[in-house]
Coordinates of C-alpha atoms in Angstrom, one line a residue:
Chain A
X1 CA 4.3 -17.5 20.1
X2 CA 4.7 -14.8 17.6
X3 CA 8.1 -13.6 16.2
X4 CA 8.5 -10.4 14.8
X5 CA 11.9 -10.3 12.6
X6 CA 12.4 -6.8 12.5
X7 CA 15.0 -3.7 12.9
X8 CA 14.0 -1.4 15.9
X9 CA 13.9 1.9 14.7
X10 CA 12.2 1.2 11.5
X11 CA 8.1 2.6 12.0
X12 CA 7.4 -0.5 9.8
X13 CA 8.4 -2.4 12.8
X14 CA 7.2 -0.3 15.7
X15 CA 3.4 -0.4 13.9
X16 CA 3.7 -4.7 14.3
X17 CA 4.7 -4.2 18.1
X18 CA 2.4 -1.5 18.8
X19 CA -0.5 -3.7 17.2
X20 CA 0.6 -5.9 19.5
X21 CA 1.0 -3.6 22.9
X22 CA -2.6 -2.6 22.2
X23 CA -4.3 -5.7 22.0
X24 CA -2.2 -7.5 24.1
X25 CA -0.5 -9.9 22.1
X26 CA 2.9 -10.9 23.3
X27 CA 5.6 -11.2 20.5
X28 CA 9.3 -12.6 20.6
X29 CA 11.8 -10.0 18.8
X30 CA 14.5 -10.8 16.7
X31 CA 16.5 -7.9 15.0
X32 CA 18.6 -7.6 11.8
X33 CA 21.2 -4.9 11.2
X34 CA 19.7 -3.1 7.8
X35 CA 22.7 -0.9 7.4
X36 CA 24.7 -4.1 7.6
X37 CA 23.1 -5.9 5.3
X38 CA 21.3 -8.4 7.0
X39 CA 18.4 -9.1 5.6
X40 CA 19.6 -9.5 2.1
X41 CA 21.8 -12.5 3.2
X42 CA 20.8 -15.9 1.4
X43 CA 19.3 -17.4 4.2
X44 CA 17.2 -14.6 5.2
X45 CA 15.9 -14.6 1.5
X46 CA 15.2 -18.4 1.5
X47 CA 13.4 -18.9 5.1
X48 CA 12.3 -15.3 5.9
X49 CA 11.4 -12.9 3.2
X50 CA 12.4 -13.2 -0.6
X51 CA 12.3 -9.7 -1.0
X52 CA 15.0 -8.8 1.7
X53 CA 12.9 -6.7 3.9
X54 CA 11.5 -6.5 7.4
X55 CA 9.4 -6.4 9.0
X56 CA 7.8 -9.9 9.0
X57 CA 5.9 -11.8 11.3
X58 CA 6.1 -15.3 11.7
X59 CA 3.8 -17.4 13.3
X60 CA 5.1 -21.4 13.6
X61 CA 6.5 -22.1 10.3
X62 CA 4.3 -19.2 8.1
X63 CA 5.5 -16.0 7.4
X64 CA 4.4 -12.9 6.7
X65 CA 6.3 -9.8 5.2
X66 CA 4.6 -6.1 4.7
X67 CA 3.9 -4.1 8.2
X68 CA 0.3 -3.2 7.4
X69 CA -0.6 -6.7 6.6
X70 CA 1.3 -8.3 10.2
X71 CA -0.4 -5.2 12.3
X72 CA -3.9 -6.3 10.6
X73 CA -2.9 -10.4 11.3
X74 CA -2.2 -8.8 15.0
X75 CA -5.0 -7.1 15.4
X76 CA -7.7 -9.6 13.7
X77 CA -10.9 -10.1 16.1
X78 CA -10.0 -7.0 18.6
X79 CA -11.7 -4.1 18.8
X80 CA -8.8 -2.6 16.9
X81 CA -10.7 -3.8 13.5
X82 CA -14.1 -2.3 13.2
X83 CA -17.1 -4.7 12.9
X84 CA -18.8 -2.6 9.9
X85 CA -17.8 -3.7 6.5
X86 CA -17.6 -0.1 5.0
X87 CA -15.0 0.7 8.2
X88 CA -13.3 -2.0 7.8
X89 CA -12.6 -1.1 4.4
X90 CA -12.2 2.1 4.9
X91 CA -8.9 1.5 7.8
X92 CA -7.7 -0.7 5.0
X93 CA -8.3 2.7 2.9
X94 CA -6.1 4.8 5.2
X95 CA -3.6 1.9 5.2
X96 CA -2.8 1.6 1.1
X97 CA -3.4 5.6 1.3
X98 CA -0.4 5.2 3.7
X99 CA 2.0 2.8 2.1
X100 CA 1.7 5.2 -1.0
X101 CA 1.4 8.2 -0.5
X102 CA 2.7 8.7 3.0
X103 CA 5.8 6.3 3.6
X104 CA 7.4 7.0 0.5
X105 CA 7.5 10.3 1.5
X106 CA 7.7 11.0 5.2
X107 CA 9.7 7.8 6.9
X108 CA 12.0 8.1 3.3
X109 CA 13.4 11.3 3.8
X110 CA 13.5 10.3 7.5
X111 CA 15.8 7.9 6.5
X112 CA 17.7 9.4 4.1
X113 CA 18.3 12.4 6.8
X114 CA 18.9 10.2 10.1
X115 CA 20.7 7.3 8.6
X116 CA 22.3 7.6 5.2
X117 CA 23.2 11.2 6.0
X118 CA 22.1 14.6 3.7
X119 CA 26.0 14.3 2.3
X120 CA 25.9 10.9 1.4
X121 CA 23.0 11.3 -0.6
X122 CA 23.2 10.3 -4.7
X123 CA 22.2 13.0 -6.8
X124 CA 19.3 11.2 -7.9
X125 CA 18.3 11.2 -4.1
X126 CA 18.7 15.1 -4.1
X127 CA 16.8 15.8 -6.9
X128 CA 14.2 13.8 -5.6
X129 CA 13.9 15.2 -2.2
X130 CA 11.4 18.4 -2.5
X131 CA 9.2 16.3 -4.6
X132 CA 9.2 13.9 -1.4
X133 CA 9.1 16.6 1.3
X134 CA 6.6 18.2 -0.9
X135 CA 4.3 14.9 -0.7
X136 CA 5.3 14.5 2.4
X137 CA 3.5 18.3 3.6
X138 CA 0.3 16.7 1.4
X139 CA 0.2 13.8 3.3
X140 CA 0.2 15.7 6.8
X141 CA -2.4 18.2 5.1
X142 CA -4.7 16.0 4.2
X143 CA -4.5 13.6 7.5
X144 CA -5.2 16.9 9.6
X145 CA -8.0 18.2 7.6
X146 CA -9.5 14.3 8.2
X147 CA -8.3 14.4 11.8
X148 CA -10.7 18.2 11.9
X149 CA -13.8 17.0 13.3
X150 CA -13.3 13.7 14.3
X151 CA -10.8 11.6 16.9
X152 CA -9.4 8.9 14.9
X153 CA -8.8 8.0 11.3
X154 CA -12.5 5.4 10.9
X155 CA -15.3 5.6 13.2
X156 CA -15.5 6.3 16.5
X157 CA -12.5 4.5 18.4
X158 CA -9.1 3.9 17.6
X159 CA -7.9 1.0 15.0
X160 CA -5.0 -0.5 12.6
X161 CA -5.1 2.4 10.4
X162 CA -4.1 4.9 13.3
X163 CA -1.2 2.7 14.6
X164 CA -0.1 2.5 10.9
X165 CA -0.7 6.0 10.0
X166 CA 0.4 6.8 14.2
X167 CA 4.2 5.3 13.2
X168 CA 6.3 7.4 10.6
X169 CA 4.0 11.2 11.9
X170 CA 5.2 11.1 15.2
X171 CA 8.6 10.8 14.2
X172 CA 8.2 12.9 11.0
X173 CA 10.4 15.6 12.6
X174 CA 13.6 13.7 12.4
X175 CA 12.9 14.1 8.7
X176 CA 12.9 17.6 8.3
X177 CA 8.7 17.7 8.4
X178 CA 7.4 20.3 10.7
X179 CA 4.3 19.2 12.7
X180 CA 3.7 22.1 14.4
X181 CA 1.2 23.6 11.5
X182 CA -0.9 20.6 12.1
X183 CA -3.2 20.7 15.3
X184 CA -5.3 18.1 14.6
X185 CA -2.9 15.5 14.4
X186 CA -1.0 17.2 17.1
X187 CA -4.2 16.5 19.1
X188 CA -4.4 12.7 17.5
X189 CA -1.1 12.2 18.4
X190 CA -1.4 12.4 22.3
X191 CA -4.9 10.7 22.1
X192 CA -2.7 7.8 20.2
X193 CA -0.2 8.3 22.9
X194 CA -2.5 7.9 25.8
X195 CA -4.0 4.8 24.7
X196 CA -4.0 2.0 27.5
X197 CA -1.0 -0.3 26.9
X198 CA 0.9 2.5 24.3
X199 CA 5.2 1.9 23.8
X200 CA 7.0 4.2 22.4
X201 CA 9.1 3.6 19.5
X202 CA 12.2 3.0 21.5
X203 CA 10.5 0.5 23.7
Chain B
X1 CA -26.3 0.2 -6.3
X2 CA -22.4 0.8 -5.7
X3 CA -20.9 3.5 -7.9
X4 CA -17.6 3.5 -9.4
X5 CA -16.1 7.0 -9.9
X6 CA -13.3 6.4 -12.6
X7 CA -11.0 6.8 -15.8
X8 CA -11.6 3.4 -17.3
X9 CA -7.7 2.8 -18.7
X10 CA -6.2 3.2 -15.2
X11 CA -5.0 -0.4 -14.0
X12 CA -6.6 1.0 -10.2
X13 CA -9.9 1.4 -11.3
X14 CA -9.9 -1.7 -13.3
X15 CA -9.2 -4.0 -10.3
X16 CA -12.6 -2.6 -9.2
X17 CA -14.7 -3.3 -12.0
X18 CA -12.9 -6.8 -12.2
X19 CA -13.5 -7.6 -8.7
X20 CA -17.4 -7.0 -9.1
X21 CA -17.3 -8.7 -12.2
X22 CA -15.6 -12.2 -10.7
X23 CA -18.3 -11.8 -7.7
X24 CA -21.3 -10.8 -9.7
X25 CA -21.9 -7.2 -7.9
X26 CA -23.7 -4.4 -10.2
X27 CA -21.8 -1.0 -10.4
X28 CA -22.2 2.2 -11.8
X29 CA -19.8 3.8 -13.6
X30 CA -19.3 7.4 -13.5
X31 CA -15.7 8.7 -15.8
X32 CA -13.3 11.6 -15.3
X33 CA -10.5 12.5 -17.7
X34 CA -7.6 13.0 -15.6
X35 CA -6.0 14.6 -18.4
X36 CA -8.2 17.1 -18.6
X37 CA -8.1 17.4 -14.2
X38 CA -11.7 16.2 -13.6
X39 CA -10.5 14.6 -10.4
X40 CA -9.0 18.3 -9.5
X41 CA -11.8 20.2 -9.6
X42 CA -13.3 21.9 -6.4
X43 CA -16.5 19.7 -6.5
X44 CA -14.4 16.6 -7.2
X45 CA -12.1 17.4 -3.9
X46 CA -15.4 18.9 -1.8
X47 CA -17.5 15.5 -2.9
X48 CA -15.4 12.4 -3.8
X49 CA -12.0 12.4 -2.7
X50 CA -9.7 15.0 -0.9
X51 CA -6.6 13.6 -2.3
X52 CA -7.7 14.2 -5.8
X53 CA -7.5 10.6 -7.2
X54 CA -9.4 8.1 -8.7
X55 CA -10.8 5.5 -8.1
X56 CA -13.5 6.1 -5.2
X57 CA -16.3 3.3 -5.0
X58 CA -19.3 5.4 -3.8
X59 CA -21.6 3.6 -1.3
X60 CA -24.7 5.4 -0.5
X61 CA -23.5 8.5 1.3
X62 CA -20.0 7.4 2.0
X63 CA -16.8 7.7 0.0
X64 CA -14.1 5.0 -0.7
X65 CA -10.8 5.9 -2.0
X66 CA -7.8 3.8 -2.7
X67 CA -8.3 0.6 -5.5
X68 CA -7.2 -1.9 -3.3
X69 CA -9.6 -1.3 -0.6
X70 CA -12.6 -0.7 -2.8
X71 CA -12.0 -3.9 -4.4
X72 CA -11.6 -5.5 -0.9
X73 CA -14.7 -3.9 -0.1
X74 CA -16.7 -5.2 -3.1
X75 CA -15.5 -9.1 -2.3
X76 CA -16.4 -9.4 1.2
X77 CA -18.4 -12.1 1.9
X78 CA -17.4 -13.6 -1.2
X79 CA -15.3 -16.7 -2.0
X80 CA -12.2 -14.1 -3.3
X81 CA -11.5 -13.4 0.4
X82 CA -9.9 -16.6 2.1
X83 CA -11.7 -17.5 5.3
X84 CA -8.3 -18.3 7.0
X85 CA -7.0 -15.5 9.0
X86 CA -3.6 -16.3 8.0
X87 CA -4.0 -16.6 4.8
X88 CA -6.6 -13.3 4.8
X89 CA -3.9 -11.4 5.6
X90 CA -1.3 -12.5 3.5
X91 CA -3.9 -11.8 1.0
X92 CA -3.3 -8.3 1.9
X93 CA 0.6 -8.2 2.6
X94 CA 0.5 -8.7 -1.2
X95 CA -1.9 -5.9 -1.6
X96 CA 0.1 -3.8 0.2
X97 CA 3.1 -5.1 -1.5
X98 CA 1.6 -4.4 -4.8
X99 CA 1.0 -0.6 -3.7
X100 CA 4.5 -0.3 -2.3
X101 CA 6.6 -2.6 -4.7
X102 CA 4.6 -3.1 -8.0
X103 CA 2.3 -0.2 -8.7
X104 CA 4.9 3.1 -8.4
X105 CA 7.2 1.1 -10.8
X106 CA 5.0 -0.7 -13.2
X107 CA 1.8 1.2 -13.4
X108 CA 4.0 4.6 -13.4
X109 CA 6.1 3.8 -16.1
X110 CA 2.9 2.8 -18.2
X111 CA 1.6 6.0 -17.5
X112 CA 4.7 8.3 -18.4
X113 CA 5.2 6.0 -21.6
X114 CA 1.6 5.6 -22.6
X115 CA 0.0 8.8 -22.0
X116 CA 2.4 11.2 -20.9
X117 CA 4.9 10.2 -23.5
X118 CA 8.6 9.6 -22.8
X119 CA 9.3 12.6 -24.9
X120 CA 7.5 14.6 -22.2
X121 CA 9.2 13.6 -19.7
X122 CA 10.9 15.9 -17.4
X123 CA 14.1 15.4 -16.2
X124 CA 13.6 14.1 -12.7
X125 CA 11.7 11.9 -14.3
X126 CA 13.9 10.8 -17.1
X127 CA 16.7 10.0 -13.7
X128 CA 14.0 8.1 -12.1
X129 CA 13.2 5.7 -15.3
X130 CA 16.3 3.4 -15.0
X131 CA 15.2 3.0 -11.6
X132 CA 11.3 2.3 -11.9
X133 CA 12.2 -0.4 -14.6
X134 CA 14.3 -2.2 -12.7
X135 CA 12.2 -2.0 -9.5
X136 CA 9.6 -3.5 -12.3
X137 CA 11.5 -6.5 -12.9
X138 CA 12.4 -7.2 -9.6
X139 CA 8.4 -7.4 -8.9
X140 CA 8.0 -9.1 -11.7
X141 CA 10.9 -11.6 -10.8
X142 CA 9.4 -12.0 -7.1
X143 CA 6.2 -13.0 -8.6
X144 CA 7.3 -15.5 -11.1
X145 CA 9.2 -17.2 -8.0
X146 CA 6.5 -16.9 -5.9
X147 CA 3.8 -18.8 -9.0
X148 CA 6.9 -20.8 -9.8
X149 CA 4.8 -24.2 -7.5
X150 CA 1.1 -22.0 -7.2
X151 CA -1.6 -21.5 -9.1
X152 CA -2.5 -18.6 -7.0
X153 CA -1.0 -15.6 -4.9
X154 CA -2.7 -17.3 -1.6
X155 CA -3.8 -20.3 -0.9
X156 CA -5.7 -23.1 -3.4
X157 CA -7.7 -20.0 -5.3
X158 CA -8.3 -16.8 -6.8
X159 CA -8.4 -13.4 -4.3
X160 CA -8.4 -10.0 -4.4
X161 CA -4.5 -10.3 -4.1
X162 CA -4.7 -11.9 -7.2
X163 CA -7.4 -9.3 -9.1
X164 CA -5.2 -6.6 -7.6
X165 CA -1.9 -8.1 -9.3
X166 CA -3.2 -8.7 -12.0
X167 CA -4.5 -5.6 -13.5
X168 CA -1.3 -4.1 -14.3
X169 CA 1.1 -7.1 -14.7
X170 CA -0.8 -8.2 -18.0
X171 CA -0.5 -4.6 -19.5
X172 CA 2.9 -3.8 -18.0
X173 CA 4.3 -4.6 -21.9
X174 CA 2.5 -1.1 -22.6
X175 CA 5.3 0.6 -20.1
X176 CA 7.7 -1.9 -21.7
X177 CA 8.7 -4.5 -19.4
X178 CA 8.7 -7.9 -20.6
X179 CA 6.3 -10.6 -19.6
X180 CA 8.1 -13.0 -21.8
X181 CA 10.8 -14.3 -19.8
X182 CA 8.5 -14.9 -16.8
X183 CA 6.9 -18.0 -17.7
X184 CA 5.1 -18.8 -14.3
X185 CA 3.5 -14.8 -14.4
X186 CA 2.4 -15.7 -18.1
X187 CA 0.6 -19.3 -17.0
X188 CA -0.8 -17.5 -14.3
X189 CA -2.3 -14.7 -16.4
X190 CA -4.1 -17.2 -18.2
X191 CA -5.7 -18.8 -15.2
X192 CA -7.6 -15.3 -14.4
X193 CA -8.5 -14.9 -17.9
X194 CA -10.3 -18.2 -17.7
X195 CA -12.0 -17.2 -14.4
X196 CA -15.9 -16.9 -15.0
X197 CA -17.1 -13.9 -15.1
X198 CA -13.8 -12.1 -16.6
X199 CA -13.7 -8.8 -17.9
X200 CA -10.9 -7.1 -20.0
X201 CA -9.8 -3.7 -19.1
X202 CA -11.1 -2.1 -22.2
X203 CA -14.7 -3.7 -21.2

């Protein structure tokens, strides 16, 4: 059995168990309390993750850290990976575009709004924030500009890189992000949502 | 023939041209100055890549952004992509960790110390420099742990995690962090240097 150590509302997270809703893999859950720390404890460091972060999937005694690399484990011979080599690339494309250019931006200042709080911010924080909502606006540009003439992010059925890309839009809102400019991944959004075996992020 | 477009001192595109060096696949290269916007222009964003960026590895009609894919794409099928699923994608978790973790810190500080010059600096990105360097080491610390009883990132030999590491770890001096103190990062450097088939950045 799969276990998924992991914090609930973190997208990171919700991409590994919606990898695994999709493709039918069942998971065990165990959650750590970010805001209290609990991942950065010694034991986490030594038997979990040595960088102090979730999510990270273990499977018997191996584990893996980073959420694009678990949903990819996950997903590995289902029809959630393409078969074509230049696809295949091209999800993991979407998926480094999205640790980079897109998480940074969109689930940061969702964080920074909907747990550490606008006031609590630092200043450094503050002066960073328009360049971040900034990239976060490019980011939703550019994914609904792909999303124009075609369903889903590579080829012609859903994979990895919309569950990855799928996590920190739908929520983008509760960052400040306004996705009502952007039809077309409005429109990828509820063909995400209507998948057969979708959970929401609060499942 | 594949088709590299690039600006051959960027760490990104390097990974590329090292990965098809190490598994003996012909590219072409094509350069932009990225100084002088080349990768900006209408035809650029129209042609090659809507986000602007290098490097895209061009395959016949079709368009691959993002280094770490690209070099993915360019090993496939070869012995730098472990055939163990496990181990395939923890191959990629330190992809993905080197975009998230690694790259913004190291690479970026390079960049504003080598070619932007720290006297150019604004001052946003004068606050964020304590920062970036000490997200630098902390990468840099994580690897050496990590090498501290392994010759490579995965498994019993060279990947693309390791290609994709390595292109801006052994220039990371140029943004000022010190590879001296980390002893197994400094071993392992070596041990890609002697892999047949390597090619300096400057090649």
């Amino acid at each position: 059995m799969l276990i998924l150590h992991e914090y609930a509302a973190s997208g990171n997270c919700y991409k590994i168990r919606l990898a695994a809703a999709l493709s039918g893999t069942p998971i065990e859950r165990r959650d750590y309390d970010i805001l209290k720390g609990e991942t950065r404890t010694e034991t986490f460091l030594a038997n979990v993750n040595a960088n102090g972060r979730i999510p990270v999937l273990q499977d018997g005694g191996r584990f893996l850290p980073e959420s694009n690399a678990a949903a990819f484990y996950i997903a590995e011979g289902t029809g959630l990976i393409p078969a074509d080599p230049f696809d295949r690339a091209d999800m993991l494309r979407w998926m480094f575009w999205e640790q980079y250019n897109h998480e940074p931006n969109i689930a940061t200042v969702r964080f920074w709004m909907g747990w550490v709080g606008e006031e609590n911010l630092s200043d450094l924080q503050r002066a960073m924030l328009p360049g971040k909502r900034a990239g976060g606006d490019a980011a939703l540009k550019l994914m609904d500009e792909h999303l124009a003439n075609r369903d889903w992010f590579v080829g012609n059925g859903p994979s990895v890189a919309d569950i990855c890309l799928y996590a920190y839009t739908h929520v983008a809102e509760e960052g400040g992000f306004e996705l009502a400019p952007w039809q077309a991944v409005r429109a990828w959004i509820a063909r995400v949502e209507g998948l057969k075996g979708y959970i929401p992020i609060t499942a």
